[in-house]
Coordinates of C-alpha atoms and ligand atoms in Angstrom, one line a residue:
X1033 CA 0.0 0.0 0.0
X1034 CA 1.3 3.5 -0.8
X1035 CA 1.5 6.1 1.9
X1036 CA -0.4 9.3 1.0
X1037 CA 1.9 11.8 -0.7
X1038 CA 3.0 14.4 1.8
X1039 CA 1.4 17.8 0.9
X1040 CA 4.4 20.1 0.6
X1041 CA 4.2 23.7 -0.2
X1042 CA 5.6 23.6 -3.8
X1043 CA 7.5 26.9 -3.6
X1044 CA 9.1 26.0 -0.3
X1045 CA 10.0 22.5 -1.4
X1046 CA 11.7 24.0 -4.5
X1047 CA 13.6 26.5 -2.3
X1048 CA 14.9 23.6 -0.2
X1049 CA 16.0 21.6 -3.2
X1050 CA 17.7 24.8 -4.5
X1051 CA 20.1 24.6 -1.6
X1052 CA 21.8 21.8 -3.6
X1053 CA 24.4 23.4 -5.9
X1054 CA 24.6 21.8 -9.3
X1055 CA 26.3 22.4 -12.6
X1056 CA 24.2 23.4 -15.6
X1057 CA 23.8 21.2 -18.7
X1058 CA 22.1 21.3 -22.1
X1059 CA 20.9 18.0 -23.3
X1060 CA 20.3 17.5 -27.0
X1061 CA 18.8 14.9 -29.3
X1062 CA 17.5 14.7 -32.8
X1063 CA 14.0 13.6 -34.0
X1064 CA 13.5 11.0 -36.7
X1065 CA 12.8 13.9 -39.1
X1066 CA 16.1 15.5 -38.3
X1067 CA 14.7 18.2 -36.0
X1068 CA 17.1 19.0 -33.2
X1069 CA 15.8 19.4 -29.6
X1070 CA 17.6 20.6 -26.5
X1071 CA 16.8 21.6 -22.9
X1072 CA 18.6 23.1 -20.1
X1073 CA 18.8 20.6 -17.2
X1074 CA 20.5 20.6 -13.8
X1075 CA 19.1 17.2 -12.9
X1076 CA 22.2 15.6 -14.5
X1077 CA 24.4 13.3 -12.4
X1078 CA 27.0 10.6 -12.7
X1079 CA 25.8 7.1 -12.0
X1080 CA 28.5 4.4 -12.7
X1081 CA 32.2 4.3 -13.7
X1082 CA 32.1 0.8 -15.1
X1083 CA 30.2 0.8 -17.3
X1084 CA 30.3 4.6 -17.6
X1085 CA 26.7 5.8 -17.0
X1086 CA 25.0 9.1 -16.3
X1087 CA 21.4 10.2 -15.7
X1088 CA 19.1 13.2 -15.9
X1089 CA 15.3 13.7 -15.7
X1090 CA 12.9 15.4 -18.0
X1091 CA 9.6 17.0 -17.1
X1092 CA 6.6 15.1 -18.7
X1093 CA 5.3 18.6 -19.8
X1094 CA 8.5 19.3 -21.9
X1095 CA 7.7 19.8 -25.6
X1096 CA 10.8 17.8 -26.4
X1097 CA 9.6 14.7 -24.5
X1098 CA 8.4 12.7 -27.6
X1099 CA 11.8 13.2 -29.3
X1100 CA 13.9 12.3 -26.2
X1101 CA 11.6 9.2 -25.5
X1102 CA 12.1 7.9 -29.1
X1103 CA 15.8 8.8 -29.4
X1104 CA 18.4 6.1 -28.8
X1105 CA 21.1 8.7 -28.3
X1106 CA 21.6 12.1 -26.7
X1107 CA 24.4 14.5 -25.7
X1108 CA 25.0 16.2 -22.4
X1109 CA 26.9 19.5 -22.4
X1110 CA 28.3 20.8 -19.1
X1111 CA 28.1 24.5 -19.7
X1112 CA 31.1 26.8 -19.2
X1113 CA 30.8 29.9 -17.0
X1114 CA 30.4 32.2 -20.1
X1115 CA 27.4 30.2 -21.4
X1116 CA 24.7 31.7 -19.2
X1117 CA 22.9 33.1 -22.2
X1118 CA 22.9 29.7 -23.9
X1119 CA 21.4 28.2 -20.7
X1120 CA 18.6 30.7 -20.8
X1121 CA 17.9 30.1 -24.4
X1122 CA 17.5 26.4 -23.9
X1123 CA 15.4 26.9 -20.8
X1124 CA 12.7 28.7 -22.9
X1125 CA 10.2 26.7 -24.7
X1126 CA 9.3 27.7 -28.3
X1127 CA 12.5 29.4 -29.3
X1128 CA 14.6 28.4 -32.2
X1129 CA 17.2 27.2 -29.8
X1130 CA 19.8 26.2 -32.4
X1131 CA 19.7 29.4 -34.4
X1132 CA 23.3 30.4 -35.5
X1133 CA 24.9 27.7 -33.3
X1134 CA 28.0 26.1 -34.7
X1135 CA 27.8 22.3 -34.1
X1136 CA 30.5 19.6 -34.0
X1137 CA 30.1 16.2 -35.5
X1138 CA 29.6 13.5 -32.9
X1139 CA 29.4 9.7 -32.7
X1140 CA 25.6 9.9 -33.3
X1141 CA 23.1 12.3 -34.7
X1142 CA 22.4 14.4 -31.6
X1143 CA 23.6 18.0 -31.9
X1144 CA 27.0 18.6 -30.3
X1145 CA 27.4 22.2 -29.0
X1146 CA 30.8 24.0 -28.9
X1147 CA 32.5 26.0 -26.1
X1148 CA 31.5 23.7 -23.2
X1149 CA 33.3 22.7 -20.1
X1150 CA 32.7 19.0 -20.9
X1151 CA 30.5 16.9 -23.1
X1152 CA 29.2 13.3 -22.9
X1153 CA 27.7 11.5 -25.8
X1154 CA 25.3 8.8 -24.5
X1155 CA 23.0 6.1 -25.7
X1156 CA 19.8 5.5 -23.7
X1157 CA 20.3 2.5 -21.4
X1158 CA 17.1 2.8 -19.3
X1159 CA 14.2 5.1 -18.9
X1160 CA 12.2 5.2 -15.6
X1161 CA 9.0 6.8 -14.4
X1162 CA 9.8 9.4 -11.8
X1163 CA 6.6 11.1 -10.7
X1164 CA 6.1 14.1 -13.0
X1165 CA 9.5 13.4 -14.7
X1166 CA 11.1 10.7 -16.8
X1167 CA 14.5 9.6 -15.6
X1168 CA 16.9 8.8 -18.5
X1169 CA 20.0 6.7 -17.7
X1170 CA 22.6 6.6 -20.5
X1171 CA 25.8 4.8 -21.2
X1172 CA 28.6 7.2 -22.2
X1173 CA 30.0 6.2 -25.5
X1174 CA 32.3 9.3 -25.9
X1175 CA 33.3 12.3 -23.9
X1176 CA 35.6 15.3 -24.0
X1177 CA 36.5 18.1 -21.6
X1178 CA 38.2 21.5 -21.7
X1179 CA 39.8 23.8 -19.2
X1180 CA 36.8 26.2 -19.3
X1181 CA 35.5 26.8 -15.7
X1182 CA 31.9 25.3 -15.3
X1183 CA 28.8 27.4 -14.7
X1184 CA 26.9 26.5 -11.5
X1185 CA 23.3 26.9 -10.4
X1186 CA 22.3 27.3 -6.7
X1187 CA 19.4 28.9 -4.8
X1188 CA 17.6 29.7 -8.0
X1189 CA 20.5 31.6 -9.7
X1190 CA 23.7 31.1 -11.6
X1191 CA 27.0 31.0 -9.7
X1192 CA 30.7 30.4 -10.2
X1193 CA 32.8 27.8 -8.4
X1194 CA 35.5 28.9 -6.0
X1195 CA 37.7 26.6 -4.1
X1196 CA 37.4 26.9 -0.3
X1197 CA 40.6 28.5 1.1
X1198 CA 41.9 25.4 2.9
X1199 CA 41.7 25.8 6.6
X1200 CA 41.4 29.6 6.4
X1201 CA 38.2 30.9 8.0
X1202 CA 36.5 33.3 5.6
X1203 CA 33.5 34.3 7.7
X1204 CA 33.1 38.0 8.5
X1205 CA 32.3 37.2 12.1
X1206 CA 35.6 35.3 12.7
X1207 CA 36.8 36.3 16.2
X1208 CA 39.1 39.2 16.0
X1209 CA 40.1 38.9 19.7
X1210 CA 41.3 42.2 21.0
X1211 CA 42.8 43.3 17.7
X1212 CA 41.1 46.3 16.0
X1213 CA 40.6 44.2 12.8
X1214 CA 40.8 40.6 11.7
X1215 CA 42.4 38.9 8.6
X1216 CA 38.8 38.6 7.3
X1217 CA 38.2 42.3 7.0
X1218 CA 37.5 43.0 3.4
X1219 CA 39.3 46.3 3.5
X1220 CA 42.5 44.6 4.7
X1221 CA 42.2 41.8 2.1
X1222 CA 41.6 44.1 -0.8
X1223 CA 44.4 46.5 0.2
X1224 CA 46.9 43.8 0.8
X1225 CA 46.0 42.0 -2.4
X1226 CA 46.2 45.2 -4.4
X1227 CA 49.7 46.2 -3.0
X1228 CA 51.1 42.7 -3.4
X1229 CA 49.8 42.6 -7.0
X1230 CA 51.1 46.1 -8.0
X1231 CA 54.5 45.3 -6.4
X1232 CA 55.0 42.8 -9.2
X1233 CA 55.3 45.5 -11.8
X1234 CA 56.3 48.5 -9.7
X1235 CA 59.8 48.4 -11.1
X1236 CA 58.5 48.9 -14.6
X1237 CA 56.5 51.9 -13.4
X1238 CA 59.7 53.3 -11.7
X1239 CA 61.8 52.8 -14.8
X1240 CA 59.4 54.8 -16.8
X1241 CA 59.2 57.5 -14.1
X1242 CA 55.4 56.9 -13.6
X1243 CA 53.9 57.5 -10.2
X1244 CA 50.3 56.3 -9.4
X1245 CA 48.7 59.4 -10.8
X1246 CA 50.5 59.3 -14.2
X1247 CA 49.9 55.5 -14.4
X1248 CA 46.1 56.0 -13.9
X1249 CA 45.9 58.8 -16.5
X1250 CA 47.9 56.9 -19.1
X1251 CA 46.0 53.6 -18.6
X1252 CA 42.7 55.6 -18.8
X1253 CA 43.7 57.2 -22.1
X1254 CA 45.0 53.8 -23.4
X1255 CA 41.4 52.5 -23.2
X1256 CA 39.6 55.7 -24.5
X1257 CA 40.7 59.1 -25.8
X1258 CA 40.5 62.0 -26.2
X1259 CA 39.2 63.2 -22.9
X1260 CA 38.9 66.7 -21.4
X1261 CA 40.7 67.5 -18.1
X1262 CA 37.3 67.3 -16.3
X1263 CA 36.5 63.9 -17.8
X1264 CA 39.9 62.5 -16.8
X1265 CA 39.4 63.8 -13.3
X1266 CA 35.9 62.3 -13.1
X1267 CA 37.2 58.9 -14.3
X1268 CA 40.0 58.8 -11.8
X1269 CA 38.2 60.3 -8.8
X1270 CA 37.8 56.8 -7.3
X1271 CA 41.5 56.7 -6.6
X1272 CA 41.3 59.7 -4.4
X1273 CA 43.9 61.4 -6.6
X1274 CA 42.9 64.9 -7.7
X1275 CA 44.1 65.1 -11.4
X1276 CA 44.3 68.7 -12.3
X1277 CA 45.6 70.7 -15.3
X1278 CA 49.0 71.0 -13.6
X1279 CA 49.6 67.3 -13.6
X1280 CA 48.2 66.9 -17.2
X1281 CA 50.4 69.7 -18.5
X1282 CA 53.4 68.1 -16.8
X1283 CA 52.7 64.9 -18.7
X1284 CA 52.4 66.8 -21.9
X1285 CA 55.7 68.5 -21.2
X1286 CA 57.3 65.1 -20.7
X1287 CA 56.0 64.0 -24.1
X1288 CA 53.7 61.4 -22.6
X1289 CA 50.4 63.1 -23.6
X1290 CA 49.4 65.4 -26.4
X1291 CA 46.6 68.0 -26.1
X1292 CA 44.6 69.5 -28.9
X1293 CA 41.0 70.9 -29.3
X1294 CA 39.5 67.5 -28.8
X1295 CA 41.2 67.0 -25.4
X1296 CA 44.1 64.9 -24.0
X1297 CA 45.4 61.7 -25.7
X1298 CA 48.5 59.5 -25.5
X1299 CA 51.5 60.8 -27.3
X1300 CA 54.0 58.3 -28.8
X1301 CA 56.1 58.1 -25.7
X1302 CA 53.1 57.7 -23.4
X1303 CA 51.8 54.9 -25.6
X1304 CA 55.1 53.1 -25.5
X1305 CA 55.3 53.5 -21.7
X1306 CA 51.8 52.2 -20.9
X1307 CA 52.3 49.3 -23.3
X1308 CA 55.4 48.3 -21.3
X1309 CA 53.7 48.7 -18.0
X1310 CA 50.7 46.7 -19.2
X1311 CA 52.9 43.9 -20.5
X1312 CA 54.5 43.7 -17.1
X1313 CA 51.1 43.8 -15.3
X1314 CA 49.8 41.1 -17.6
X1315 CA 52.8 39.0 -16.7
X1316 CA 51.9 39.4 -13.0
X1317 CA 48.3 38.5 -13.8
X1318 CA 49.3 35.4 -15.8
X1319 CA 51.4 34.2 -12.8
X1320 CA 48.7 34.9 -10.3
X1321 CA 46.0 33.2 -12.4
X1322 CA 48.4 30.2 -12.9
X1323 CA 48.7 29.9 -9.1
X1324 CA 45.0 30.4 -8.4
X1325 CA 43.7 28.3 -11.4
X1326 CA 41.2 29.5 -14.0
X1327 CA 38.2 28.5 -11.8
X1328 CA 39.2 30.6 -8.8
X1329 CA 40.3 33.5 -11.1
X1330 CA 36.9 33.6 -12.7
X1331 CA 35.2 33.6 -9.3
X1332 CA 37.5 36.4 -8.1
X1333 CA 36.8 38.6 -11.1
X1334 CA 33.1 38.0 -10.6
X1335 CA 33.3 38.9 -6.8
X1336 CA 35.4 42.0 -7.5
X1337 CA 33.0 43.2 -10.2
X1338 CA 30.1 42.8 -7.8
X1339 CA 32.0 44.7 -5.1
X1340 CA 32.8 47.5 -7.6
X1341 CA 29.1 47.6 -8.6
X1342 CA 27.7 47.8 -5.1
X1343 CA 30.2 50.4 -4.0
X1344 CA 30.2 52.5 -7.2
X1345 CA 29.6 56.2 -6.2
X1346 CA 28.3 56.8 -9.8
X1347 CA 31.5 57.1 -11.8
X1348 CA 31.3 57.6 -15.6
X1349 CA 31.3 54.3 -17.4
X1350 CA 34.6 53.5 -19.2
X1351 CA 33.7 50.2 -20.8
X1352 CA 30.3 50.2 -22.6
Ligands
FMN538 C1 19.0 25.9 -14.5 C2 17.8 25.1 -15.0 C3 17.7 23.8 -14.8 C4 16.7 23.0 -15.4 N1 16.6 21.7 -15.2 C5 15.7 21.0 -15.8 C6 15.7 19.6 -15.7 O1 16.6 19.0 -15.1 N2 14.7 18.8 -16.3 C7 13.7 19.5 -17.0 O2 12.8 18.8 -17.5 N3 13.6 20.8 -17.1 C8 14.6 21.6 -16.6 N4 14.6 23.0 -16.7 C9 13.6 23.6 -17.5 C10 13.7 23.4 -19.0 O3 15.0 23.8 -19.4 C11 12.6 24.1 -19.7 O4 11.4 23.7 -19.3 C12 12.7 23.9 -21.2 O5 12.0 25.0 -21.8 C13 12.1 22.7 -21.7 O6 12.2 22.8 -23.1 P1 11.1 22.2 -24.1 O7 9.7 22.4 -23.5 O8 11.3 22.9 -25.4 O9 11.4 20.7 -24.2 C14 15.7 23.7 -16.1 C15 15.8 25.1 -16.3 C16 16.8 25.8 -15.8 C17 16.9 27.3 -16.0

């Protein structure tokens, strides 16, 4: 005899399930008439190493259900962290999901999407009833993987993976004892990280006779120019450095900038100087990313962009 199904609040049950972080996949198959189908699914999981098997579940309401039920073969794509738009596209019913997508040729007929973190080409081994879903278990006949960091999904939103920092506590409430601040204070972490990073190319700045103010002005004008003195000051205000006409005219006098009716721009010597500094800074970045790994580097970029956005006092936008 079956016990009566517990009456859960659907929204709350979904919220509880959403505490389980997953990757994001797109699963594809091809109908007998050649029509490709694909859905975004985070119900994917590994099942067996020998034989190699995986599973995922498909809502019985999905429009692609007849094709997946009839198909003997399907492909699982573990999405990379820059494929959020693709995930959204395949999560919407009724779109031409494969429009303008470059596909690879696989072992079977099912579409094979490019740019993923990993891909598994499977043939259906079993299909089970699972309440309002069908559970597909597949045997993996081929797979490939890349170094692209995976996209995650947790508490109803996309996320990036970040490795936990070993035995280092990262909570803001870690006991600071009697000290005025702890090693978890964001201000300390950001300041120290900044100075340690810049120290890696400080010598190149010194060789070119560039102090912080000159470095900020030159790097701004390397991205976009010309700018008026007021525009330069507005863009650099976040550093606390007050860039005035005196500083800009000194940079013109040194042959680093030129100034005409349109505003200030890099002169030949300024372009050469900033290219050398940027090359050195990129070397430091490559070294740091190498030590952190691409997955943590992507998570760090994401966290810093979020911090910049939430603390932005309303600076003019440099990158559009
Ligand atoms: C992150 C995410 C995970 C999803 N996981 C699943 C899943 O595991 N199974 C499923 O049937 N639908 C899942 N969906 C919903 C389907 O992608 C969506 O219903 C899709 O439009 C079905 O396509 P179709 O109706 O064209 O077949 C998920 C959606 C998102 C955004």
